[in-house]
Short mmCIF file of C-alpha atoms and ligand atoms in Angstrom, two decimals:
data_model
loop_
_atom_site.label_atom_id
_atom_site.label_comp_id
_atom_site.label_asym_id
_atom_site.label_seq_id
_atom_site.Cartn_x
_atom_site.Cartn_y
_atom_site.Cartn_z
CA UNK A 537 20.08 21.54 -11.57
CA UNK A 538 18.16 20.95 -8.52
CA UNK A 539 14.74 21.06 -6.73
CA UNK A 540 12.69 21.50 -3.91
CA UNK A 541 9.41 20.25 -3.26
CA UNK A 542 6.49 22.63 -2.17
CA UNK A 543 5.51 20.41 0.48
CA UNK A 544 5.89 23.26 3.35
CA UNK A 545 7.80 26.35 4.86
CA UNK A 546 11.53 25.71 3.93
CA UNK A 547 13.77 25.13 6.86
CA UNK A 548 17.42 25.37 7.48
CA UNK A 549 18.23 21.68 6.35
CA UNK A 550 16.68 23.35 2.63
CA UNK A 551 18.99 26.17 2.84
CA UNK A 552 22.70 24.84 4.34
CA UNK A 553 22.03 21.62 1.65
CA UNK A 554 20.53 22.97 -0.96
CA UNK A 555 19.50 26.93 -1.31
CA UNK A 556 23.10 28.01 0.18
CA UNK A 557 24.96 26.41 -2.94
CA UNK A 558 21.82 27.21 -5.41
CA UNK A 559 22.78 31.14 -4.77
CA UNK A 560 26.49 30.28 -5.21
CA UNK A 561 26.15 27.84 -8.23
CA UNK A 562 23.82 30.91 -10.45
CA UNK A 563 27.57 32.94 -10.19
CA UNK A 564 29.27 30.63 -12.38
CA UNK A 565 27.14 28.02 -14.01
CA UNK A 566 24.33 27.54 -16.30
CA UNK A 567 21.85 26.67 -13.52
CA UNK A 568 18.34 25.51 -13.49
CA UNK A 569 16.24 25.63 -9.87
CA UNK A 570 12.82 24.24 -9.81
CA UNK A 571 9.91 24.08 -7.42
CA UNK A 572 9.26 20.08 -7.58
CA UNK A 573 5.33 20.30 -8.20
CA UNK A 574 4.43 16.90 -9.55
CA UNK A 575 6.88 15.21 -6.88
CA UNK A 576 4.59 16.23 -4.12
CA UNK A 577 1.67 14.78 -5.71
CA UNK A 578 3.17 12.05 -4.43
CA UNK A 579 2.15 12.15 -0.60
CA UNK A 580 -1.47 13.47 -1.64
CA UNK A 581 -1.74 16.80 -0.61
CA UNK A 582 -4.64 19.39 -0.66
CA UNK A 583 -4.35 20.16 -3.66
CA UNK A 584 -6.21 23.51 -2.99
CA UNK A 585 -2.81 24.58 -0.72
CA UNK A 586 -0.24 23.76 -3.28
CA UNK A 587 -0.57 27.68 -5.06
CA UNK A 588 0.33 29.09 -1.80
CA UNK A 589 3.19 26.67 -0.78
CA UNK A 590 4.21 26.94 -4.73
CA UNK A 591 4.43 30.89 -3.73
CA UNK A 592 6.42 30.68 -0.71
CA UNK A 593 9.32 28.50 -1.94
CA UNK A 594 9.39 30.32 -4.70
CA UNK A 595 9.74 33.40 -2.25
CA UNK A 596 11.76 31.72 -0.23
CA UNK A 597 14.38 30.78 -2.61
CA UNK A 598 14.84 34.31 -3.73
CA UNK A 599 14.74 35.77 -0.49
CA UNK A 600 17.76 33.60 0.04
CA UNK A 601 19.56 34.95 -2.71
CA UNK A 602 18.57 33.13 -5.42
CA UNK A 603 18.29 35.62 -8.84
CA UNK A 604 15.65 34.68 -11.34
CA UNK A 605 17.61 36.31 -14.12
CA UNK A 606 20.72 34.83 -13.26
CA UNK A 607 19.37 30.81 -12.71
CA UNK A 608 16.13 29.73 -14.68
CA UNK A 609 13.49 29.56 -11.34
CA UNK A 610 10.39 28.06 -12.39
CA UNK A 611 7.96 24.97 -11.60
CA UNK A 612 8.43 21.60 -12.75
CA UNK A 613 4.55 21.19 -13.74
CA UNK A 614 5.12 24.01 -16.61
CA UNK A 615 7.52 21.83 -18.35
CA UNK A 616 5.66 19.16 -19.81
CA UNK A 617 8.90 18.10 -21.88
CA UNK A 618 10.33 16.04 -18.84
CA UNK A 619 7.24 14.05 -18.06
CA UNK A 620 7.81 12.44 -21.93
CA UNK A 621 11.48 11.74 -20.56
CA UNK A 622 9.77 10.36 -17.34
CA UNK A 623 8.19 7.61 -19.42
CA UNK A 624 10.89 6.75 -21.39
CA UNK A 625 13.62 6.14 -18.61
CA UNK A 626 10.29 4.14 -16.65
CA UNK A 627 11.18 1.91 -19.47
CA UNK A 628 14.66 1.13 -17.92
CA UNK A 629 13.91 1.48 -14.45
CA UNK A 630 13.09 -2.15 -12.35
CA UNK A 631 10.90 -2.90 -9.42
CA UNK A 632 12.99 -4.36 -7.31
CA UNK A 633 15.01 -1.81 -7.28
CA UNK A 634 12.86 1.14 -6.45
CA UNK A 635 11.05 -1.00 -4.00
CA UNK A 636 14.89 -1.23 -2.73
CA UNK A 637 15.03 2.65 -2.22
CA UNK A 638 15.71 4.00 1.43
CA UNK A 639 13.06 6.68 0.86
CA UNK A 640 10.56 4.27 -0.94
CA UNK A 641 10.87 1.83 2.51
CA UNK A 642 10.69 5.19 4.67
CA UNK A 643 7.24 6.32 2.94
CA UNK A 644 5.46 2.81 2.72
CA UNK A 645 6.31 2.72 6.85
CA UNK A 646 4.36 6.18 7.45
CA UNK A 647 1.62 5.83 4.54
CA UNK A 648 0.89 1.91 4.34
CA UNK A 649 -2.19 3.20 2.18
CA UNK A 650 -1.15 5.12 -0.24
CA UNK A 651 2.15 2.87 -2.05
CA UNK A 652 0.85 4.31 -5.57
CA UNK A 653 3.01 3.86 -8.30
CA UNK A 654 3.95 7.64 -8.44
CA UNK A 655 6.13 6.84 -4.71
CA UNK A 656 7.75 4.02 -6.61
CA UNK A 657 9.15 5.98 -8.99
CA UNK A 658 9.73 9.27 -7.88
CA UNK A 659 13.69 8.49 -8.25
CA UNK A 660 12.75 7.88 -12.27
CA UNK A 661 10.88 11.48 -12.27
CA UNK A 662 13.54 13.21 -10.19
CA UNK A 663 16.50 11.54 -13.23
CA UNK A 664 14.25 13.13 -15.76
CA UNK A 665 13.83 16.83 -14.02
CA UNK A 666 17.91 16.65 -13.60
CA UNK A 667 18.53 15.12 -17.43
CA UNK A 668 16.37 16.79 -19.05
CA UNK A 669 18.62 19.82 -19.03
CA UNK A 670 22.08 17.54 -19.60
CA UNK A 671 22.90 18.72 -16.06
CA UNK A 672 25.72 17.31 -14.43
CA UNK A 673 26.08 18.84 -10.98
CA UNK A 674 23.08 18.56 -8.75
CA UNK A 675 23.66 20.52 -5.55
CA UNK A 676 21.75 18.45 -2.89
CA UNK A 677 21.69 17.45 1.14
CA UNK A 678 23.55 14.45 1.69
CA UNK A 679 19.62 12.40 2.08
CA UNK A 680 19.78 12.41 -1.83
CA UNK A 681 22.91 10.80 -2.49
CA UNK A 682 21.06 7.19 -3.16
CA UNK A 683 18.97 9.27 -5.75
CA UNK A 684 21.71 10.45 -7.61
CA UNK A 685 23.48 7.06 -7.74
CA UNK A 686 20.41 5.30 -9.41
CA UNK A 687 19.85 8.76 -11.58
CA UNK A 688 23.54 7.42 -13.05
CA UNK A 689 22.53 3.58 -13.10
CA UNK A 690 19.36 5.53 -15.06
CA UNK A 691 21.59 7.58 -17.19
CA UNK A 692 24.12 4.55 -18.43
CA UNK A 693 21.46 2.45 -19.23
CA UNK A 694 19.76 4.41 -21.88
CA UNK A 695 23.27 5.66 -23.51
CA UNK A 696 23.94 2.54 -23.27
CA UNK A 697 21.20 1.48 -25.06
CA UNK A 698 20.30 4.46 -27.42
CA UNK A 699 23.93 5.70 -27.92
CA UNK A 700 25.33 8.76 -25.42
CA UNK A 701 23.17 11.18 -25.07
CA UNK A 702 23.38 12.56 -21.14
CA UNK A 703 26.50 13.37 -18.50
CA UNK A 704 25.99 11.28 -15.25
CA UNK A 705 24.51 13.64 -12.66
CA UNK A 706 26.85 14.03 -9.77
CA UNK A 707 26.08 15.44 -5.98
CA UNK A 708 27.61 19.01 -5.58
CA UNK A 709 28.92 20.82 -2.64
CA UNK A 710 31.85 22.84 -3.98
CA UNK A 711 33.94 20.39 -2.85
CA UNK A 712 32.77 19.94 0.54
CA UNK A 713 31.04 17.23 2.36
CA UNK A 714 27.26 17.11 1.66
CA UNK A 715 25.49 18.19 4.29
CA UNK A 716 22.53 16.78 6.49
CA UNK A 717 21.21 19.30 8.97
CA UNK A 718 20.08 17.49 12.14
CA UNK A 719 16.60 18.25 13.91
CA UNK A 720 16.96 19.92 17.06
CA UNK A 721 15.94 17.03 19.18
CA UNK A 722 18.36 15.19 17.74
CA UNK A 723 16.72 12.00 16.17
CA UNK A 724 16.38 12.69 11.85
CA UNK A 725 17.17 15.65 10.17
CA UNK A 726 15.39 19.10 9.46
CA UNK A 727 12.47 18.10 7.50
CA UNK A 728 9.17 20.23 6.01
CA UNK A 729 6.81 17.44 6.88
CA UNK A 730 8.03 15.89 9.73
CA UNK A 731 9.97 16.28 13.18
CA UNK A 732 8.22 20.57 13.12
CA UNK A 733 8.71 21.27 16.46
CA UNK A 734 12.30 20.42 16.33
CA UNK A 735 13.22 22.09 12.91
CA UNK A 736 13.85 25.61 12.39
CA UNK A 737 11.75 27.08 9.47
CA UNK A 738 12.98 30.55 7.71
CA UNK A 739 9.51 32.02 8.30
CA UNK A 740 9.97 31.07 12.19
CA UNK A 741 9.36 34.37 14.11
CA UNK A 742 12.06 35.45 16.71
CA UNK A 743 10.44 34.25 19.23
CA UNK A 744 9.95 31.47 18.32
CA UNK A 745 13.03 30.50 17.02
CA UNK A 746 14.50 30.90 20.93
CA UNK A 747 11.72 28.93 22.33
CA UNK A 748 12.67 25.86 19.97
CA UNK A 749 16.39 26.18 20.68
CA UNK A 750 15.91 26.34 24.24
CA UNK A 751 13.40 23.42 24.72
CA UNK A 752 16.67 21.36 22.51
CA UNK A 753 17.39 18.88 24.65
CA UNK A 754 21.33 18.82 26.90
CA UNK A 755 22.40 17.66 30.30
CA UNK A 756 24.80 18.57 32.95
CA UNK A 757 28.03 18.58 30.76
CA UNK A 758 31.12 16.42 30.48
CA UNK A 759 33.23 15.68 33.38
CA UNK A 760 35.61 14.52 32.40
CA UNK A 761 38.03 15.99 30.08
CA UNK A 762 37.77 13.92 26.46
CA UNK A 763 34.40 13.15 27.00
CA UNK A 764 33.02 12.04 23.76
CA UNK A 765 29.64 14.27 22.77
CA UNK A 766 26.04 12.72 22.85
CA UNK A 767 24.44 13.25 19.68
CA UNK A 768 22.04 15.73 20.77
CA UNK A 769 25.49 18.02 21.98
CA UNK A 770 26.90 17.35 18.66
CA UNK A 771 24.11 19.09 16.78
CA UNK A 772 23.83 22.14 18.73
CA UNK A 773 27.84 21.93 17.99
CA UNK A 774 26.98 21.72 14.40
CA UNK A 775 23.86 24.46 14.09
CA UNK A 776 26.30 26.96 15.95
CA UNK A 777 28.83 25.76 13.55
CA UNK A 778 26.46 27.02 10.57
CA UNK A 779 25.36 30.40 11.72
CA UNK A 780 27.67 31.39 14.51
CA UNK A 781 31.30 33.21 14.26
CA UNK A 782 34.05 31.18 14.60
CA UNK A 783 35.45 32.41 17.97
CA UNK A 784 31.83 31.79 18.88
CA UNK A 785 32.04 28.38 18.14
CA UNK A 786 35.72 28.13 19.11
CA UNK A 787 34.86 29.92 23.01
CA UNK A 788 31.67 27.17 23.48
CA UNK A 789 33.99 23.97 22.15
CA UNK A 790 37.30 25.22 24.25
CA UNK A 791 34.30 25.18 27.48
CA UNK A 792 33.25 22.03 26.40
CA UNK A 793 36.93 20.66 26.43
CA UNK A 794 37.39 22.33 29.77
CA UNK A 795 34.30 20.40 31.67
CA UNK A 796 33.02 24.21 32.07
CA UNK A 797 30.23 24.41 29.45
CA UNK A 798 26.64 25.97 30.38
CA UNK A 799 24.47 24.75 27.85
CA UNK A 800 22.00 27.22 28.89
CA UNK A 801 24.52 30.43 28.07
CA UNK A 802 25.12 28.16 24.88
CA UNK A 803 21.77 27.96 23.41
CA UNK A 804 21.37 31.56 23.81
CA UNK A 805 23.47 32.46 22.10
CA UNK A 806 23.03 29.93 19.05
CA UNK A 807 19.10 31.01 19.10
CA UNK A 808 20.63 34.95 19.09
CA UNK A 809 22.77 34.08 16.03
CA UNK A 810 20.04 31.77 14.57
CA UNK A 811 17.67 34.98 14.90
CA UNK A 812 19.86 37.13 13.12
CA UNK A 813 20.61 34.98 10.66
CA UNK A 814 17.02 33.88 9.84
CA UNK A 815 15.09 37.49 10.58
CA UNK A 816 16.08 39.08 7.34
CA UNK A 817 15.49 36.27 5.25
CA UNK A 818 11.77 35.70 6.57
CA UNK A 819 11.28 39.38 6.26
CA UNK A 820 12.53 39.08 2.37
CA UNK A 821 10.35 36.04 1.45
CA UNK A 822 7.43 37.87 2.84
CA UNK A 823 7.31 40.76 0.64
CA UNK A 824 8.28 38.50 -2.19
CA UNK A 825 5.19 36.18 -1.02
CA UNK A 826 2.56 38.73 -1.68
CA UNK A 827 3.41 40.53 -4.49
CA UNK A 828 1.63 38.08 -7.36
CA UNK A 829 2.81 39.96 -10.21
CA UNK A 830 6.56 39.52 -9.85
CA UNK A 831 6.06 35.98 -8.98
CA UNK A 832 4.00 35.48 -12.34
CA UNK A 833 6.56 37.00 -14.26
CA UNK A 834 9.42 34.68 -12.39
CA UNK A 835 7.33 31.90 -13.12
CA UNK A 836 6.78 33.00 -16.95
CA UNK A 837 10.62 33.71 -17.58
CA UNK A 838 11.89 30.76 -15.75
CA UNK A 839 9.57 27.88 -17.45
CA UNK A 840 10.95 30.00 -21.06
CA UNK A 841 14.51 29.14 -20.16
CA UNK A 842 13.68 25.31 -19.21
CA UNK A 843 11.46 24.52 -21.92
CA UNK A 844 14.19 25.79 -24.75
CA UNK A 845 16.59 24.12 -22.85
CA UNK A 846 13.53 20.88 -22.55
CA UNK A 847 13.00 21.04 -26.08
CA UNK A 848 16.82 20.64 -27.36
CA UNK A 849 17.58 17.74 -24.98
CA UNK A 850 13.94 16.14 -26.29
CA UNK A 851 15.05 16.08 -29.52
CA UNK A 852 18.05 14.53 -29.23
CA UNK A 853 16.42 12.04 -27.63
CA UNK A 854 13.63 11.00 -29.65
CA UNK A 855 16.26 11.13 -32.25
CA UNK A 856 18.63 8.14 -30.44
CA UNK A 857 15.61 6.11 -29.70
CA UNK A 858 14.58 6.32 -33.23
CA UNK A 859 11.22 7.89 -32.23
CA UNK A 860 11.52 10.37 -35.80
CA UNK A 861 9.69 8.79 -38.18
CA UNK A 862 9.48 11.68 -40.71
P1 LIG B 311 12.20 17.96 2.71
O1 LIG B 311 12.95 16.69 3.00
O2 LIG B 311 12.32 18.95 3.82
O3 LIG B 311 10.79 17.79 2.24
P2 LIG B 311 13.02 18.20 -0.04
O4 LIG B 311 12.87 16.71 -0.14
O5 LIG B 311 12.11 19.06 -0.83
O6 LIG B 311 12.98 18.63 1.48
O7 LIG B 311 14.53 18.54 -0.38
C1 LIG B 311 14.96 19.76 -0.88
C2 LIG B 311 16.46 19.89 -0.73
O8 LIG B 311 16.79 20.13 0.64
C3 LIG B 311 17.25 18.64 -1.15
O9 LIG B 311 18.42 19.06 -1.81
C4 LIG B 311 17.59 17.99 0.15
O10 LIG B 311 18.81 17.27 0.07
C5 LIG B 311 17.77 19.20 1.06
N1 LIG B 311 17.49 18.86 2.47
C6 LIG B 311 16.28 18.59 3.03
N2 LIG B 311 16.40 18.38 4.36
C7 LIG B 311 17.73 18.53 4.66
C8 LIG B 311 18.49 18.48 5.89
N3 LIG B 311 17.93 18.27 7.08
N4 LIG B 311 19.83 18.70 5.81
C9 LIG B 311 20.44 18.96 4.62
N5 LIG B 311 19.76 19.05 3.44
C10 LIG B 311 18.43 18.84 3.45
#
């Protein structure tokens, strides 16, 4: 189980953390994927935008591989079943240590005025989303691994309490290091709402795609042989790592070694490979984006799948609590 929030165009930190494993999870799991609605309430958006940006991830994901009748796709807001769990897990959840959370601190720094209670909790509502369907493997970018640690200090207090009832939800990468794709002027990662001149979105055109890569900041290269690589180096290392060949990669790094590198020659060819990688994918999502019909229906089958799947795990927990009084 996972989620993405439709707080913007979806970038390549969404798809190397999260989409890229969605798409390989639906082969041999029982997977639910939802567009995280309510969460973005959070930040106050215009409200009036959210049908459009509900649309395009929605588009997005399946552009990027994601099959509606293999995963359940649908949006969180049409499964009323895990805002009941919400308030029963607030129950178990403390203040002091939400206000603890990295991403709690990070949002009362850039929105002093708005620390409403929904911000405070949004760890509590994203435990429900992922418990709600006894999901164990969450396939998430390595900025949600704090979530998922208090979604199992979450999960052992109520069986704890109420008797076992849910699996603790663990981070999933297929084995592999959880990944955090770093903006391209190297100082956070890839985000929808912030740093958008130095992330690369999957609706980017081509051209623009080369004109971000090439404004990426570099200097003159090593001189020495051994040089360690600045930060900034290290992530045009890493993006070139993600869509580029190996020998690519291998030809660029071997340079490096060598004291010969031209960063210019380099980011040509990672915004070449970024361009190929990304054009069909944008060009998907768009014909996905407009046609209404087939997004209804993907909406309509997936919230069918997570509601019966909802309504079992609901009842087994009103029936631990001892909320049946029938
Ligand atoms: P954003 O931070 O861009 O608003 P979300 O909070 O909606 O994205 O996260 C959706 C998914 O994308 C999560 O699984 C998150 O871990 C992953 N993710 C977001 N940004 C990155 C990044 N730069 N690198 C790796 N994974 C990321």
């Amino acid at each position: 189980m996972s989620g993405i929030r439709p707080t913007g165009f979806l970038h390549l930190g969404n798809y190397f953390g999260a989409l890229r494993n969605y798409v390989k999870m639906q082969e041999s799991y029982t997977c639910f994927f939802m567009v995280a609605d309510l969460h973005s309430l959070t930040t106050h958006p215009d409200t009036k935008e959210l049908k459009a940006h509900v649309h395009r991830v929605l588009a997005e994901n399946i552009a990027s591989g994601l099959d509606p009748d293999k995963a359940a796709l649908y949006c969180q807001s049409h499964v009323p079943e895990t805002t009941e769990l919400y308030l029963y897990l607030n129950m178990l959840a403390y203040k002091g240590e939400l206000e603890k959370t990295t991403t709690f601190k990070e949002k009362a720094r850039l929105q002093p005025d708005n620390m409403n209670a929904g911000l405070l909790t949004y760890p509590v509502l994203q435990t429900a989303d992922i418990i709600i369907h006894r999901a164990s493997l969450v396939p998430v970018g390595k900025d949600q691994e704090q979530h998922l640690e208090m979604a199992r200090n979450f999960v052992n207090r109520f069986n704890h309490r109420y008797g076992e009832v849910f699996p603790e939800p663990m981070a999933f990468n297929f084995g592999e290091e959880l990944v955090k794709v770093p903006s391209l002027d190297g100082t956070g990662k890839m985000s929808k709402s912030e740093n958008q001149h130095a992330t690369l979105y999957l609706a980017d055109s081509d051209e623009m795609i080369r004109k971000k890569i090439m404004k990426a900041q570099t200097d003159s290269g090593p001189t020495e042989p051994g040089t360690p690589k600045p930060a900034y180096i290290e992530n045009l290392f890493l993006l070139m790592k993600l869509v580029s060949g190996a020998d690519v990669l291998e030809s660029f790094e071997q340079a490096y070694q060598e004291c010969r590198i031209r960063y210019g020659d380099m980011k040509k060819q990672l915004a070449e490979d970024m361009i190929a990688f990304i054009g069909p994918i944008r060009e998907k999502a768009e014909a996905i984006r407009n046609d209404h019909s087939y997004l209804r229906q993907v909406m309509e089958k997936g919230a069918e799948k997570a509601r019966a799947s909802s309504g079992a795990t609901m009842k087994l927990v009103r029936e631990h609590m001892g909320l049946n009084y029938y």
